[in-house]
Amino acid sequence: MWNFLLSAAWGWLLCATAVAGPEKFAGEVDALTNKPKPAPGHVLLVGSSTIRMWRSAAADLAPLPVENRGFGGSRTEDQLFYFDRLLDGLEPGLVVWYCGSNDVTEKKPVGTILRQTREWLAKFRARYPDVPVLLVKVMRAPQKKREKLLAAVDGVNRGYEEMVRGRSGVQWVDINPPLEVRPGEPREDLYQSDGLHLNERGYAEMVKVLRPRIEELSRAARHP
């Protein structure tokens, strides 16, 4: 009886671990990859739920063509796991990356988040040597302040700045200024009730910062 209970508990633990891993996003990723492929030269959005829930992206960035492949709440390890499936057959002109927020919430070490981000960048650069990448800094959201995670957010964001030094075709952008009253004091009116995801007004503020940088990189990519 004792052996049976141990075996059952071990089996449950293995199943729970599998469900908690990247495989839990398989259906969502399948839905993304089964869509018709976009035309070459599009702006490719990759990352977690902040990207996935940016439903107005096509209108916000028009006339630039946009392909949204965000799935969430994904972590950097999930982006690595699905890298080939998500990018297979795509010919982007520019990539916008937003990921790491869920890693911070799970209290993953900042060094691990940055290492996995560098791994993703290396894989991307090997496949697309000339396509620029824009790293969007992690939002200093109310949830991060409430759970005392702002130091980790700032650590990731400083890491992004260091990461782009000496890397051709990789830049960072900070969307936090319009989302805060002052550094460390997020504007809660721009977030949904969970204190983590932006509402429509929040996305509108984000776009004010993000669109000019995307347009700038798109022009540079078209006219090197």
PDB file of C-alpha atoms in Angstrom:
ATOM      1  CA  MET A   1       0.000   0.000   0.000  1.00  0.00           C
ATOM      2  CA  TRP A   2       2.808   2.401   0.943  1.00  0.00           C
ATOM      3  CA  ASN A   3       4.652   1.679  -2.313  1.00  0.00           C
ATOM      4  CA  PHE A   4       1.453   2.275  -4.253  1.00  0.00           C
ATOM      5  CA  LEU A   5       0.927   5.653  -2.593  1.00  0.00           C
ATOM      6  CA  LEU A   6       4.526   6.659  -3.261  1.00  0.00           C
ATOM      7  CA  SER A   7       4.212   5.668  -6.922  1.00  0.00           C
ATOM      8  CA  ALA A   8       0.945   7.566  -7.264  1.00  0.00           C
ATOM      9  CA  ALA A   9       2.412  10.677  -5.643  1.00  0.00           C
ATOM     10  CA  TRP A  10       5.495  10.519  -7.874  1.00  0.00           C
ATOM     11  CA  GLY A  11       3.328  10.150 -10.958  1.00  0.00           C
ATOM     12  CA  TRP A  12       1.217  13.132  -9.934  1.00  0.00           C
ATOM     13  CA  LEU A  13       4.363  15.204  -9.374  1.00  0.00           C
ATOM     14  CA  LEU A  14       5.712  14.337 -12.815  1.00  0.00           C
ATOM     15  CA  CYS A  15       2.411  15.261 -14.455  1.00  0.00           C
ATOM     16  CA  ALA A  16       2.201  18.537 -12.555  1.00  0.00           C
ATOM     17  CA  THR A  17       5.768  19.415 -13.533  1.00  0.00           C
ATOM     18  CA  ALA A  18       5.067  18.674 -17.194  1.00  0.00           C
ATOM     19  CA  VAL A  19       1.935  20.821 -17.181  1.00  0.00           C
ATOM     20  CA  ALA A  20       3.872  23.656 -15.547  1.00  0.00           C
ATOM     21  CA  GLY A  21       6.582  23.507 -18.238  1.00  0.00           C
ATOM     22  CA  PRO A  22       6.633  24.941 -21.750  1.00  0.00           C
ATOM     23  CA  GLU A  23       4.364  22.147 -23.005  1.00  0.00           C
ATOM     24  CA  LYS A  24       1.351  23.856 -21.434  1.00  0.00           C
ATOM     25  CA  PHE A  25       1.548  26.461 -24.216  1.00  0.00           C
ATOM     26  CA  ALA A  26       1.533  23.894 -27.053  1.00  0.00           C
ATOM     27  CA  GLY A  27      -2.062  24.545 -28.101  1.00  0.00           C
ATOM     28  CA  GLU A  28      -1.590  28.295 -28.116  1.00  0.00           C
ATOM     29  CA  VAL A  29       1.622  28.032 -30.132  1.00  0.00           C
ATOM     30  CA  ASP A  30      -0.055  25.653 -32.592  1.00  0.00           C
ATOM     31  CA  ALA A  31      -2.808  28.214 -33.159  1.00  0.00           C
ATOM     32  CA  LEU A  32      -0.215  30.890 -33.896  1.00  0.00           C
ATOM     33  CA  THR A  33       1.847  28.774 -36.264  1.00  0.00           C
ATOM     34  CA  ASN A  34      -1.168  27.432 -38.161  1.00  0.00           C
ATOM     35  CA  LYS A  35      -2.108  30.915 -39.326  1.00  0.00           C
ATOM     36  CA  PRO A  36      -1.197  31.976 -42.885  1.00  0.00           C
ATOM     37  CA  LYS A  37       2.388  33.207 -43.069  1.00  0.00           C
ATOM     38  CA  PRO A  38       2.767  36.991 -43.290  1.00  0.00           C
ATOM     39  CA  ALA A  39       4.552  38.691 -46.166  1.00  0.00           C
ATOM     40  CA  PRO A  40       8.308  39.249 -45.778  1.00  0.00           C
ATOM     41  CA  GLY A  41       9.454  42.406 -44.025  1.00  0.00           C
ATOM     42  CA  HIS A  42       6.845  42.499 -41.267  1.00  0.00           C
ATOM     43  CA  VAL A  43       7.306  43.697 -37.692  1.00  0.00           C
ATOM     44  CA  LEU A  44       7.374  40.517 -35.605  1.00  0.00           C
ATOM     45  CA  LEU A  45       6.153  40.841 -32.017  1.00  0.00           C
ATOM     46  CA  VAL A  46       7.376  38.108 -29.677  1.00  0.00           C
ATOM     47  CA  GLY A  47       7.018  37.667 -25.947  1.00  0.00           C
ATOM     48  CA  SER A  48       4.527  37.138 -23.177  1.00  0.00           C
ATOM     49  CA  SER A  49       1.000  38.318 -22.398  1.00  0.00           C
ATOM     50  CA  THR A  50       1.808  42.020 -22.787  1.00  0.00           C
ATOM     51  CA  ILE A  51       2.487  41.240 -26.453  1.00  0.00           C
ATOM     52  CA  ARG A  52      -0.342  38.710 -26.776  1.00  0.00           C
ATOM     53  CA  MET A  53      -2.908  41.142 -25.347  1.00  0.00           C
ATOM     54  CA  TRP A  54      -1.766  44.025 -27.551  1.00  0.00           C
ATOM     55  CA  ARG A  55      -4.803  43.546 -29.769  1.00  0.00           C
ATOM     56  CA  SER A  56      -4.559  46.997 -31.348  1.00  0.00           C
ATOM     57  CA  ALA A  57      -0.954  46.453 -32.495  1.00  0.00           C
ATOM     58  CA  ALA A  58      -1.800  46.300 -36.210  1.00  0.00           C
ATOM     59  CA  ALA A  59      -3.724  49.582 -36.012  1.00  0.00           C
ATOM     60  CA  ASP A  60      -1.205  51.203 -33.663  1.00  0.00           C
ATOM     61  CA  LEU A  61       1.713  50.472 -36.009  1.00  0.00           C
ATOM     62  CA  ALA A  62      -0.049  50.899 -39.370  1.00  0.00           C
ATOM     63  CA  PRO A  63       0.927  51.051 -42.161  1.00  0.00           C
ATOM     64  CA  LEU A  64       3.762  48.786 -41.026  1.00  0.00           C
ATOM     65  CA  PRO A  65       2.725  45.124 -41.388  1.00  0.00           C
ATOM     66  CA  VAL A  66       2.587  43.351 -38.013  1.00  0.00           C
ATOM     67  CA  GLU A  67       2.705  39.693 -36.982  1.00  0.00           C
ATOM     68  CA  ASN A  68       1.889  39.089 -33.305  1.00  0.00           C
ATOM     69  CA  ARG A  69       3.342  35.823 -31.981  1.00  0.00           C
ATOM     70  CA  GLY A  70       3.094  36.595 -28.294  1.00  0.00           C
ATOM     71  CA  PHE A  71       1.862  33.852 -26.009  1.00  0.00           C
ATOM     72  CA  GLY A  72       1.444  34.208 -22.338  1.00  0.00           C
ATOM     73  CA  GLY A  73       2.279  34.228 -19.660  1.00  0.00           C
ATOM     74  CA  SER A  74       5.408  32.843 -21.211  1.00  0.00           C
ATOM     75  CA  ARG A  75       8.887  33.064 -19.745  1.00  0.00           C
ATOM     76  CA  THR A  76      12.260  33.339 -21.450  1.00  0.00           C
ATOM     77  CA  GLU A  77      12.682  29.557 -21.241  1.00  0.00           C
ATOM     78  CA  ASP A  78       9.364  29.129 -23.068  1.00  0.00           C
ATOM     79  CA  GLN A  79      10.508  31.478 -25.834  1.00  0.00           C
ATOM     80  CA  LEU A  80      13.631  29.341 -26.214  1.00  0.00           C
ATOM     81  CA  PHE A  81      11.639  26.107 -26.209  1.00  0.00           C
ATOM     82  CA  TYR A  82       9.320  27.281 -29.010  1.00  0.00           C
ATOM     83  CA  PHE A  83      11.869  29.332 -30.934  1.00  0.00           C
ATOM     84  CA  ASP A  84      11.969  27.155 -34.048  1.00  0.00           C
ATOM     85  CA  ARG A  85       8.223  26.537 -34.182  1.00  0.00           C
ATOM     86  CA  LEU A  86       7.332  30.188 -33.746  1.00  0.00           C
ATOM     87  CA  LEU A  87       9.780  31.505 -36.322  1.00  0.00           C
ATOM     88  CA  ASP A  88       9.658  28.724 -38.899  1.00  0.00           C
ATOM     89  CA  GLY A  89       8.948  30.167 -42.344  1.00  0.00           C
ATOM     90  CA  LEU A  90       8.915  33.796 -41.208  1.00  0.00           C
ATOM     91  CA  GLU A  91      10.932  36.568 -42.859  1.00  0.00           C
ATOM     92  CA  PRO A  92      10.628  39.510 -40.453  1.00  0.00           C
ATOM     93  CA  GLY A  93      12.062  42.931 -41.109  1.00  0.00           C
ATOM     94  CA  LEU A  94      12.239  43.773 -37.410  1.00  0.00           C
ATOM     95  CA  VAL A  95      11.573  41.972 -34.123  1.00  0.00           C
ATOM     96  CA  VAL A  96      10.151  43.497 -30.951  1.00  0.00           C
ATOM     97  CA  TRP A  97      10.818  41.437 -27.797  1.00  0.00           C
ATOM     98  CA  TYR A  98       8.948  41.746 -24.500  1.00  0.00           C
ATOM     99  CA  CYS A  99       9.600  38.939 -22.053  1.00  0.00           C
ATOM    100  CA  GLY A 100      11.008  38.456 -18.561  1.00  0.00           C
ATOM    101  CA  SER A 101       8.149  39.828 -16.484  1.00  0.00           C
ATOM    102  CA  ASN A 102       6.799  36.374 -15.653  1.00  0.00           C
ATOM    103  CA  ASP A 103      10.324  35.185 -14.862  1.00  0.00           C
ATOM    104  CA  VAL A 104      10.621  37.983 -12.315  1.00  0.00           C
ATOM    105  CA  THR A 105       7.242  37.105 -10.799  1.00  0.00           C
ATOM    106  CA  GLU A 106       8.450  33.512 -10.390  1.00  0.00           C
ATOM    107  CA  LYS A 107      11.555  34.901  -8.660  1.00  0.00           C
ATOM    108  CA  LYS A 108      13.928  33.471 -11.231  1.00  0.00           C
ATOM    109  CA  PRO A 109      17.456  34.887 -10.700  1.00  0.00           C
ATOM    110  CA  VAL A 110      18.158  37.966 -12.797  1.00  0.00           C
ATOM    111  CA  GLY A 111      21.321  36.335 -14.144  1.00  0.00           C
ATOM    112  CA  THR A 112      19.302  33.386 -15.432  1.00  0.00           C
ATOM    113  CA  ILE A 113      16.762  35.651 -17.140  1.00  0.00           C
ATOM    114  CA  LEU A 114      19.534  37.563 -18.889  1.00  0.00           C
ATOM    115  CA  ARG A 115      21.419  34.403 -19.850  1.00  0.00           C
ATOM    116  CA  GLN A 116      18.308  32.939 -21.458  1.00  0.00           C
ATOM    117  CA  THR A 117      17.621  36.223 -23.234  1.00  0.00           C
ATOM    118  CA  ARG A 118      21.173  36.172 -24.637  1.00  0.00           C
ATOM    119  CA  GLU A 119      20.615  32.580 -25.770  1.00  0.00           C
ATOM    120  CA  TRP A 120      17.469  33.653 -27.604  1.00  0.00           C
ATOM    121  CA  LEU A 121      19.318  36.542 -29.238  1.00  0.00           C
ATOM    122  CA  ALA A 122      22.130  34.218 -30.331  1.00  0.00           C
ATOM    123  CA  LYS A 123      19.648  31.799 -31.915  1.00  0.00           C
ATOM    124  CA  PHE A 124      17.858  34.665 -33.600  1.00  0.00           C
ATOM    125  CA  ARG A 125      21.054  36.202 -34.954  1.00  0.00           C
ATOM    126  CA  ALA A 126      22.209  32.842 -36.306  1.00  0.00           C
ATOM    127  CA  ARG A 127      18.965  32.548 -38.267  1.00  0.00           C
ATOM    128  CA  TYR A 128      18.539  36.219 -39.195  1.00  0.00           C
ATOM    129  CA  PRO A 129      21.977  37.882 -39.365  1.00  0.00           C
ATOM    130  CA  ASP A 130      20.692  41.274 -40.510  1.00  0.00           C
ATOM    131  CA  VAL A 131      17.282  41.668 -38.840  1.00  0.00           C
ATOM    132  CA  PRO A 132      17.246  44.272 -36.039  1.00  0.00           C
ATOM    133  CA  VAL A 133      15.895  43.436 -32.583  1.00  0.00           C
ATOM    134  CA  LEU A 134      14.285  45.870 -30.161  1.00  0.00           C
ATOM    135  CA  LEU A 135      14.352  44.754 -26.510  1.00  0.00           C
ATOM    136  CA  VAL A 136      11.508  46.349 -24.555  1.00  0.00           C
ATOM    137  CA  LYS A 137      12.356  46.874 -20.905  1.00  0.00           C
ATOM    138  CA  VAL A 138      10.181  45.077 -18.363  1.00  0.00           C
ATOM    139  CA  MET A 139       7.367  47.207 -16.955  1.00  0.00           C
ATOM    140  CA  ARG A 140       7.602  48.389 -13.360  1.00  0.00           C
ATOM    141  CA  ALA A 141       3.976  47.422 -12.854  1.00  0.00           C
ATOM    142  CA  PRO A 142       1.930  47.807  -9.637  1.00  0.00           C
ATOM    143  CA  GLN A 143       2.106  44.034  -9.121  1.00  0.00           C
ATOM    144  CA  LYS A 144       5.907  44.194  -9.155  1.00  0.00           C
ATOM    145  CA  LYS A 145       5.894  47.006  -6.588  1.00  0.00           C
ATOM    146  CA  ARG A 146       3.346  45.205  -4.406  1.00  0.00           C
ATOM    147  CA  GLU A 147       5.404  42.008  -4.366  1.00  0.00           C
ATOM    148  CA  LYS A 148       8.676  43.910  -3.814  1.00  0.00           C
ATOM    149  CA  LEU A 149      10.097  42.836  -7.166  1.00  0.00           C
ATOM    150  CA  LEU A 150      11.141  46.222  -8.552  1.00  0.00           C
ATOM    151  CA  ALA A 151      14.813  45.582  -7.783  1.00  0.00           C
ATOM    152  CA  ALA A 152      14.710  42.450  -9.939  1.00  0.00           C
ATOM    153  CA  VAL A 153      12.907  44.334 -12.726  1.00  0.00           C
ATOM    154  CA  ASP A 154      15.568  47.035 -12.624  1.00  0.00           C
ATOM    155  CA  GLY A 155      18.275  44.370 -12.692  1.00  0.00           C
ATOM    156  CA  VAL A 156      16.843  42.849 -15.859  1.00  0.00           C
ATOM    157  CA  ASN A 157      16.471  46.262 -17.455  1.00  0.00           C
ATOM    158  CA  ARG A 158      20.062  47.243 -16.654  1.00  0.00           C
ATOM    159  CA  GLY A 159      21.100  43.909 -18.109  1.00  0.00           C
ATOM    160  CA  TYR A 160      19.344  44.795 -21.365  1.00  0.00           C
ATOM    161  CA  GLU A 161      21.374  47.992 -21.577  1.00  0.00           C
ATOM    162  CA  GLU A 162      24.606  46.067 -21.077  1.00  0.00           C
ATOM    163  CA  MET A 163      23.480  43.364 -23.485  1.00  0.00           C
ATOM    164  CA  VAL A 164      23.178  45.692 -26.464  1.00  0.00           C
ATOM    165  CA  ARG A 165      26.638  47.207 -26.023  1.00  0.00           C
ATOM    166  CA  GLY A 166      28.841  45.924 -28.788  1.00  0.00           C
ATOM    167  CA  ARG A 167      25.941  44.066 -30.436  1.00  0.00           C
ATOM    168  CA  SER A 168      25.108  45.223 -33.921  1.00  0.00           C
ATOM    169  CA  GLY A 169      21.419  45.453 -34.705  1.00  0.00           C
ATOM    170  CA  VAL A 170      20.123  45.162 -31.125  1.00  0.00           C
ATOM    171  CA  GLN A 171      18.666  48.106 -29.203  1.00  0.00           C
ATOM    172  CA  TRP A 172      16.603  48.625 -26.064  1.00  0.00           C
ATOM    173  CA  VAL A 173      13.657  50.892 -25.344  1.00  0.00           C
ATOM    174  CA  ASP A 174      12.192  51.904 -21.988  1.00  0.00           C
ATOM    175  CA  ILE A 175       8.394  52.168 -21.969  1.00  0.00           C
ATOM    176  CA  ASN A 176       8.221  52.892 -18.231  1.00  0.00           C
ATOM    177  CA  PRO A 177       8.408  56.726 -18.151  1.00  0.00           C
ATOM    178  CA  PRO A 178       4.833  57.376 -19.380  1.00  0.00           C
ATOM    179  CA  LEU A 179       3.545  54.508 -17.215  1.00  0.00           C
ATOM    180  CA  GLU A 180       4.853  56.036 -13.966  1.00  0.00           C
ATOM    181  CA  VAL A 181       4.111  59.090 -11.867  1.00  0.00           C
ATOM    182  CA  ARG A 182       7.789  58.956 -10.895  1.00  0.00           C
ATOM    183  CA  PRO A 183      10.347  56.109 -10.911  1.00  0.00           C
ATOM    184  CA  GLY A 184       8.964  53.313  -8.762  1.00  0.00           C
ATOM    185  CA  GLU A 185       5.453  54.819  -8.626  1.00  0.00           C
ATOM    186  CA  PRO A 186       3.376  53.210 -11.405  1.00  0.00           C
ATOM    187  CA  ARG A 187       0.230  54.877 -12.707  1.00  0.00           C
ATOM    188  CA  GLU A 188      -2.353  52.366 -11.571  1.00  0.00           C
ATOM    189  CA  ASP A 189      -5.001  53.916 -13.836  1.00  0.00           C
ATOM    190  CA  LEU A 190      -3.076  52.516 -16.828  1.00  0.00           C
ATOM    191  CA  TYR A 191      -3.257  48.914 -15.628  1.00  0.00           C
ATOM    192  CA  GLN A 192      -5.978  46.329 -15.367  1.00  0.00           C
ATOM    193  CA  SER A 193      -7.271  45.290 -11.942  1.00  0.00           C
ATOM    194  CA  ASP A 194      -4.526  42.644 -11.643  1.00  0.00           C
ATOM    195  CA  GLY A 195      -1.917  45.405 -11.531  1.00  0.00           C
ATOM    196  CA  LEU A 196       0.134  43.552 -14.119  1.00  0.00           C
ATOM    197  CA  HIS A 197      -1.429  43.964 -17.561  1.00  0.00           C
ATOM    198  CA  LEU A 198      -1.995  47.256 -19.323  1.00  0.00           C
ATOM    199  CA  ASN A 199      -5.477  48.502 -20.133  1.00  0.00           C
ATOM    200  CA  GLU A 200      -6.317  50.354 -23.365  1.00  0.00           C
ATOM    201  CA  ARG A 201      -5.048  53.660 -21.999  1.00  0.00           C
ATOM    202  CA  GLY A 202      -1.861  51.952 -20.887  1.00  0.00           C
ATOM    203  CA  TYR A 203      -1.234  50.525 -24.338  1.00  0.00           C
ATOM    204  CA  ALA A 204      -1.850  53.964 -25.845  1.00  0.00           C
ATOM    205  CA  GLU A 205       0.874  55.397 -23.589  1.00  0.00           C
ATOM    206  CA  MET A 206       3.215  52.524 -24.439  1.00  0.00           C
ATOM    207  CA  VAL A 207       2.721  53.101 -28.169  1.00  0.00           C
ATOM    208  CA  LYS A 208       3.766  56.745 -27.840  1.00  0.00           C
ATOM    209  CA  VAL A 209       7.242  55.528 -26.888  1.00  0.00           C
ATOM    210  CA  LEU A 210       7.390  52.321 -28.873  1.00  0.00           C
ATOM    211  CA  ARG A 211       6.114  53.372 -32.295  1.00  0.00           C
ATOM    212  CA  PRO A 212       8.812  56.002 -33.025  1.00  0.00           C
ATOM    213  CA  ARG A 213      11.550  53.498 -32.206  1.00  0.00           C
ATOM    214  CA  ILE A 214       9.961  50.802 -34.364  1.00  0.00           C
ATOM    215  CA  GLU A 215       9.613  53.240 -37.259  1.00  0.00           C
ATOM    216  CA  GLU A 216      13.225  54.347 -36.845  1.00  0.00           C
ATOM    217  CA  LEU A 217      14.551  50.773 -36.893  1.00  0.00           C
ATOM    218  CA  SER A 218      12.290  49.817 -39.784  1.00  0.00           C
ATOM    219  CA  ARG A 219      13.612  52.691 -41.888  1.00  0.00           C
ATOM    220  CA  ALA A 220      17.189  51.795 -41.025  1.00  0.00           C
ATOM    221  CA  ALA A 221      16.585  48.156 -41.954  1.00  0.00           C
ATOM    222  CA  ARG A 222      15.092  49.103 -45.316  1.00  0.00           C
ATOM    223  CA  HIS A 223      17.825  51.634 -46.098  1.00  0.00           C
ATOM    224  CA  PRO A 224      21.038  50.397 -44.454  1.00  0.00           C
TER     225      PRO A 224
END
